[in-house]
Tab-separated table of C-alpha atoms and ligand atoms in Angstrom:
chain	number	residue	atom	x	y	z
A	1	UNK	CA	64.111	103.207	79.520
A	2	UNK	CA	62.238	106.076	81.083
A	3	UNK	CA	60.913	107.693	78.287
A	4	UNK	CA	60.515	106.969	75.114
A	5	UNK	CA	59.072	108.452	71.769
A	6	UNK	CA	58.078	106.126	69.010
A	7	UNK	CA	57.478	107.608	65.620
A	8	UNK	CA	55.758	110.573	66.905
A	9	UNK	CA	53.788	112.837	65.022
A	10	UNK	CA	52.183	115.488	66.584
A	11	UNK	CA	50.790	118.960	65.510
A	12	UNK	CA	48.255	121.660	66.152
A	13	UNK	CA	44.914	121.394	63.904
A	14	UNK	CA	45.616	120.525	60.251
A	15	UNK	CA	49.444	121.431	60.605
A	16	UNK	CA	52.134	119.483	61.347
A	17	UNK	CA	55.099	120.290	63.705
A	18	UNK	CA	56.844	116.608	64.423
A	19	UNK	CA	56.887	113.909	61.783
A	20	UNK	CA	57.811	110.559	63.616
A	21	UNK	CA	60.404	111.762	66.296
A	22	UNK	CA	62.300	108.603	68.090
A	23	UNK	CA	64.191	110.083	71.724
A	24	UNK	CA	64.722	108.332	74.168
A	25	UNK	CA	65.870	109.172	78.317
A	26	UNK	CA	67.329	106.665	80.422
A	27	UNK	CA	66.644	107.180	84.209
A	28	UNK	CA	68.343	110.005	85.229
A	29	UNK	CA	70.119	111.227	82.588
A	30	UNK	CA	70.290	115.049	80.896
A	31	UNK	CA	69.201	115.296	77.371
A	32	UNK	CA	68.963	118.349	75.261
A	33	UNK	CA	66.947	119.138	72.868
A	34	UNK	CA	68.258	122.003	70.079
A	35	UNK	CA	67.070	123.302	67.175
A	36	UNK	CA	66.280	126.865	65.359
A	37	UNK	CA	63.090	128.732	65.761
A	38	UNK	CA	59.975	126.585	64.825
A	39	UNK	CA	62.040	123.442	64.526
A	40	UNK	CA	59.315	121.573	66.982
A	41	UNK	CA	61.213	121.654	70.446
A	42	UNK	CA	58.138	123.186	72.210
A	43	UNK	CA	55.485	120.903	70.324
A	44	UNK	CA	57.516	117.429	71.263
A	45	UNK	CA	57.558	118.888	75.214
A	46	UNK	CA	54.336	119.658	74.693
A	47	UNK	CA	53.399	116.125	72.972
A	48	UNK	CA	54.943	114.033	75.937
A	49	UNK	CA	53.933	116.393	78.846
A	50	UNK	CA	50.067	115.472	77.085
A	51	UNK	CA	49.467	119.110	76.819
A	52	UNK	CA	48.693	117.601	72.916
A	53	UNK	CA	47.485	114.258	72.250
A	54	UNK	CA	48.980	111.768	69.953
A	55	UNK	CA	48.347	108.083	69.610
A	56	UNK	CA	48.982	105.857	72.855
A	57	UNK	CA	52.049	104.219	71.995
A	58	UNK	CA	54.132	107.191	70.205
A	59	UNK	CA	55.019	108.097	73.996
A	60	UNK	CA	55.784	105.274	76.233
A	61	UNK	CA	56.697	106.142	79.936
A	62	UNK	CA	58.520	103.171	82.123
A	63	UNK	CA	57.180	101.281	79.100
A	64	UNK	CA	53.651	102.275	79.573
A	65	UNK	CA	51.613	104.185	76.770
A	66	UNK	CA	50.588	107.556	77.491
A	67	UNK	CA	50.808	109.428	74.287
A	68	UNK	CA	46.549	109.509	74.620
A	69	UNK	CA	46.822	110.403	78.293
A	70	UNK	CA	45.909	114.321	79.260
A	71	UNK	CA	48.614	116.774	81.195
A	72	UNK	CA	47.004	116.366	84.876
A	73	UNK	CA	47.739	112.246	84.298
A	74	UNK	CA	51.085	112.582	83.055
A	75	UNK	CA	52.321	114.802	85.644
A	76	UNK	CA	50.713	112.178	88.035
A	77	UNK	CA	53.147	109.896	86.377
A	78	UNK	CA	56.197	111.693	87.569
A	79	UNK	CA	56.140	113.542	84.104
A	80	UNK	CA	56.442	117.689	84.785
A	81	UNK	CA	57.083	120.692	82.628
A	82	UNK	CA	58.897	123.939	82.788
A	83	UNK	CA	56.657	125.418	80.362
A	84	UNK	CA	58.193	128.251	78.008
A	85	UNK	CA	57.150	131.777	79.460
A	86	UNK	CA	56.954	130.103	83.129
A	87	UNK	CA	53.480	131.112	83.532
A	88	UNK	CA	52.911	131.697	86.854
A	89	UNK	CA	49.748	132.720	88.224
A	90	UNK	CA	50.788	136.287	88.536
A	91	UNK	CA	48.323	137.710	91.482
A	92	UNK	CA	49.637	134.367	93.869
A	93	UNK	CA	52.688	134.485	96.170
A	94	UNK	CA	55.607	132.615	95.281
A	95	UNK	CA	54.316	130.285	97.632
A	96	UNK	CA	50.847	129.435	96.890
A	97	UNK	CA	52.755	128.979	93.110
A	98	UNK	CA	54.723	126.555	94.654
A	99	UNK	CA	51.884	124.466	96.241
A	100	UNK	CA	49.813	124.633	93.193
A	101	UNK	CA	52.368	122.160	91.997
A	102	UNK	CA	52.269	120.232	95.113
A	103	UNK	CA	48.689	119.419	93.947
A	104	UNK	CA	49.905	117.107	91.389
A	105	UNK	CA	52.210	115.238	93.799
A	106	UNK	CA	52.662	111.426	93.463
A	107	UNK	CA	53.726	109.564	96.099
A	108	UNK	CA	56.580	110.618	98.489
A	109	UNK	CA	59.731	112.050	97.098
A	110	UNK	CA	62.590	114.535	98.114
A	111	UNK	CA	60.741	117.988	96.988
A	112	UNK	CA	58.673	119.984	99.435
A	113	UNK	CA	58.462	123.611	99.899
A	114	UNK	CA	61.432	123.674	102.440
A	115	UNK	CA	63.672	121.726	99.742
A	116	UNK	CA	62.995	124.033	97.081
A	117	UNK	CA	63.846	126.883	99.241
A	118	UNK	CA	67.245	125.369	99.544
A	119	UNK	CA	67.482	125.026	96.055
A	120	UNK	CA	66.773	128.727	95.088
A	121	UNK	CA	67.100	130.531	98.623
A	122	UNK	CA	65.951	133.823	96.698
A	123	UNK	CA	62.741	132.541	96.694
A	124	UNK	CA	62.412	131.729	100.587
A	125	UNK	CA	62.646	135.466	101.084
A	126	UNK	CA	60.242	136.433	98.315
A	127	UNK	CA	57.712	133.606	99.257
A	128	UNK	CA	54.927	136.069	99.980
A	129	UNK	CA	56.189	138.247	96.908
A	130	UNK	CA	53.500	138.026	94.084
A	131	UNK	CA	54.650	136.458	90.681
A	132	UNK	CA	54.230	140.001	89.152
A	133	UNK	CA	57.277	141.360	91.857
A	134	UNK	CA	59.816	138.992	90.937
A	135	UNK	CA	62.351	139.356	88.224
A	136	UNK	CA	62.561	136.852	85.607
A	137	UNK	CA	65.170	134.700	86.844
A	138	UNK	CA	63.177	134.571	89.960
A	139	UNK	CA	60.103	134.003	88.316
A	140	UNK	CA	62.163	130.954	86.176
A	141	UNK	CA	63.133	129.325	89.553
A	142	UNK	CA	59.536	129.491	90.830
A	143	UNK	CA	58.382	127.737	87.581
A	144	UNK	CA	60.849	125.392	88.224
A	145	UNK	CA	59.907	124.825	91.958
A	146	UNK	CA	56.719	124.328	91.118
A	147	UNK	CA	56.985	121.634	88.956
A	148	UNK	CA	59.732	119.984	91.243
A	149	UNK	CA	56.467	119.745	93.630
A	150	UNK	CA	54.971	117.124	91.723
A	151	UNK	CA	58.181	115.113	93.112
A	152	UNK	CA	58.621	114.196	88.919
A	153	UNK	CA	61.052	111.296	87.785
A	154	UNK	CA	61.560	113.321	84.614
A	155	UNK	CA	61.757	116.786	83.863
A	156	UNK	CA	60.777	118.699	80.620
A	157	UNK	CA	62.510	122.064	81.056
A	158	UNK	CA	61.467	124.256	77.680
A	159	UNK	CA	64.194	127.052	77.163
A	160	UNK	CA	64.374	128.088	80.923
A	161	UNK	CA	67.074	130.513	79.290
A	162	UNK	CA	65.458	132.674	77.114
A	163	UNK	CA	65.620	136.073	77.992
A	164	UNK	CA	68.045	135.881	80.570
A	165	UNK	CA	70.969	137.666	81.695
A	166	UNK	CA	74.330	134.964	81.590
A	167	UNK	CA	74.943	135.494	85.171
A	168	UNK	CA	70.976	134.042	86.101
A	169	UNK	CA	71.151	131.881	83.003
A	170	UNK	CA	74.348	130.406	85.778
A	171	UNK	CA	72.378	130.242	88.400
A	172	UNK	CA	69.583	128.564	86.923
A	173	UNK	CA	71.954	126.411	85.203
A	174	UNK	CA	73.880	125.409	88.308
A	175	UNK	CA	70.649	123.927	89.916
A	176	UNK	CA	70.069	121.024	87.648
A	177	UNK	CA	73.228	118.940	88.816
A	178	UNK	CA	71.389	119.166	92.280
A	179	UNK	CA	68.043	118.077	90.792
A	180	UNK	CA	69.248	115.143	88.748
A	181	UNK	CA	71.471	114.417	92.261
A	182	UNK	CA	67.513	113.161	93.181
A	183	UNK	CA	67.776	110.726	90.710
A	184	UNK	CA	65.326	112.778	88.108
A	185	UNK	CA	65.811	112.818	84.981
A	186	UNK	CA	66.171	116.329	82.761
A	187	UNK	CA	65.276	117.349	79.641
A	188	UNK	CA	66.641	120.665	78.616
A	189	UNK	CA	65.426	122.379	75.450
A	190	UNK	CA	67.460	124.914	74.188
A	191	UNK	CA	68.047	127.123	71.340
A	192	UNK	CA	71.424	128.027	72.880
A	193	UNK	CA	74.132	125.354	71.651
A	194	UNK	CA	76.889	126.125	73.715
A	195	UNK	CA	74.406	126.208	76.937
A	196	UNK	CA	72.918	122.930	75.679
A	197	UNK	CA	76.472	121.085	74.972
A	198	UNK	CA	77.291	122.219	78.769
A	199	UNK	CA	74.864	120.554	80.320
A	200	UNK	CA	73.809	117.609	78.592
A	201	UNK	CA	74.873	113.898	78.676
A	202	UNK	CA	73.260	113.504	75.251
A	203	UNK	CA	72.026	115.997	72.353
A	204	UNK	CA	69.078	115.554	69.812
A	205	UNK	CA	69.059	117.946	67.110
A	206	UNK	CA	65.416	118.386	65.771
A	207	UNK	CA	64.856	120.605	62.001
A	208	UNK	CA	61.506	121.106	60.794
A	209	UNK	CA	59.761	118.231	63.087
A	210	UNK	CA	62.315	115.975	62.322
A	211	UNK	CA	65.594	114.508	64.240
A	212	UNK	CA	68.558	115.875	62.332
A	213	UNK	CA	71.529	114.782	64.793
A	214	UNK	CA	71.679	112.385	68.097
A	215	UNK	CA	74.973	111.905	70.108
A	216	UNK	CA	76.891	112.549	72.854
A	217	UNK	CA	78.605	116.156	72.990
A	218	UNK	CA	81.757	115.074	73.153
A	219	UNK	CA	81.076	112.859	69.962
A	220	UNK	CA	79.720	115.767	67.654
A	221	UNK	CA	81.798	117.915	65.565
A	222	UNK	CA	80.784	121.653	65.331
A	223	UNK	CA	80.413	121.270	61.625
A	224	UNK	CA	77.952	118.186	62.100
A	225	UNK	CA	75.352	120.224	64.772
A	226	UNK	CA	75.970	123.490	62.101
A	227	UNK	CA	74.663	121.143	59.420
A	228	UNK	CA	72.111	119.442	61.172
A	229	UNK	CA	70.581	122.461	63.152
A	230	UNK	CA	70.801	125.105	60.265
A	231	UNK	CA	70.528	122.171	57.144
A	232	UNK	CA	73.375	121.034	55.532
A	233	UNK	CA	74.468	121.831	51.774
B	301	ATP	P1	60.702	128.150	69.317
B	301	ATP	O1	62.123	128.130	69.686
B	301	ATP	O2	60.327	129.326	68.470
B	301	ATP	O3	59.764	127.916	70.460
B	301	ATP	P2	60.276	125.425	68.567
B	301	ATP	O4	61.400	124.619	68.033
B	301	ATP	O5	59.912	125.218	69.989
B	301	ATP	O6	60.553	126.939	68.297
B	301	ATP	P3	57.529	124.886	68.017
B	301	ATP	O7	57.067	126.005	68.919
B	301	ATP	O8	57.356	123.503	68.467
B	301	ATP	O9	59.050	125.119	67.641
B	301	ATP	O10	56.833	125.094	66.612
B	301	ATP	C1	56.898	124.131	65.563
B	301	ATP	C2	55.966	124.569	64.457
B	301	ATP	O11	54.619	124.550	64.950
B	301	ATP	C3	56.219	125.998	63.978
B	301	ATP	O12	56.039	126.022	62.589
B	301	ATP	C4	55.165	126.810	64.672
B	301	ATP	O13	54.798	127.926	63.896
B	301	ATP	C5	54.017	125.834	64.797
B	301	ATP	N1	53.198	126.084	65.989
B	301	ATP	C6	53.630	126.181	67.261
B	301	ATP	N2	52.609	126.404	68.107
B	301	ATP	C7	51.485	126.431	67.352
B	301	ATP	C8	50.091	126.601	67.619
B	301	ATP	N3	49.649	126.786	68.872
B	301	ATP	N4	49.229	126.575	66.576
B	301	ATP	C9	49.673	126.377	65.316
B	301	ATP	N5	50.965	126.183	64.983
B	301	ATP	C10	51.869	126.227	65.979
């Protein structure tokens, strides 16, 4: 398994956002994550990128423990994240975005500036564009260049949709086939059902920090994800 989480409870302060969360992504598979507003989609990215801490054996990676392990270590793992907003650095080029994620690389793998470029061509002729200049699909693409950089065995994409128009919600879209073709894994989180059930070998369906619904798309009925993403009666 590639990645696993075990129980997981994770939270900000005193509150509580996930309360024992099992998932689990085989090696380069597409999982999606869905769920309403506040369900805990961002917080569980969050809890296995290491941008929040949790005990060492709620997140195992290959096997290993790294739920205690901060963000720069995970990513070193092969671990990166599309955060939610993108947050670029907005007064560097597309390019020196790009190589900040290069920083984090591990080893040797298929992603380099010139292979991103191919991926989103856009971005080739923006390079020197600042992060400010770009609109937000572009900007969407650069987040997900950069963290491509890292050369990452799995990656934590965190509703690269939101805010989009449908015809760069496509394009965006239409790049992941072509990433997991590198034999990464993806994990798409997505408040958009339809988007998710596209995309995704299998669906977990998280309510209030907890895992409502797990199965393939194909396998779940619309009333089933209804009930188990809005609460059943
Ligand atoms: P959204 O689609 O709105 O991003 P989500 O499913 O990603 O929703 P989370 O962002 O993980 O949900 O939020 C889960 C719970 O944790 C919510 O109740 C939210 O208010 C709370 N929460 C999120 N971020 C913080 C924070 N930084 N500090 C305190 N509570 C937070």
């Amino acid at each position: 398994m590639l990645l696993q989480t075990c129980g997981l409870h994770a939270g900000y302060d005193r509150f509580k956002a996930l309360f024992g969360v099992d998932i689990a992504v085989e090696p380069g598979e597409c999982v999606a994550i869905i769920g309403a507003n506040g369900a805990g989609k961002s917080t569980l990215m969050r809890a296995i990128s290491g941008v929040l801490r949790s005990a060492p054996d709620m997140v195992l990676h290959r096997g290993v423990p790294i739920g205690h392990l901060p963000a720069p270590q995970v990513m070193q793992r092969g671990i990166a994240m599309v955060p939610e907003g993108r947050r670029l650095f907005p007064s560097l080029s597309v390019e020196e975005n790009l190589l900040i994620g290069a920083q984090m690389r591990r080893g040797t793998g298929p992603w380099a500036l010139e292979s991103v470029y191919e991926l989103f061509p856009i971005l080739r002729e923006r390079r020197a564009s600042p992060g400010t200049a770009l609109s937000g699909g572009q900007q969407q693409m650069v987040a997900i260049g950069r963290a491509l950089m890292s050369n990452p065995d799995l990656l934590l994409c965190d509703e690269i949709s939101l805010g989009l128009a449908p015809v760069v919600i496509r394009d965006i879209y239409a790049a992941l086939p072509r990433i997991r073709a590198t034999g990464a894994a993806v994990v798409v989180v997505e408040q958009d059902i339809t988007q998710a059930l596209t995309v995704a070998d299998r669906v977990y369906c998280l309510m209030e920090g907890r895992v409502t619904l797990t199965g393939r798309p194909g396998d779940l009925s619309r009333a089933a994800i209804h009930d188990a993403y809005f609460g059943g009666h």
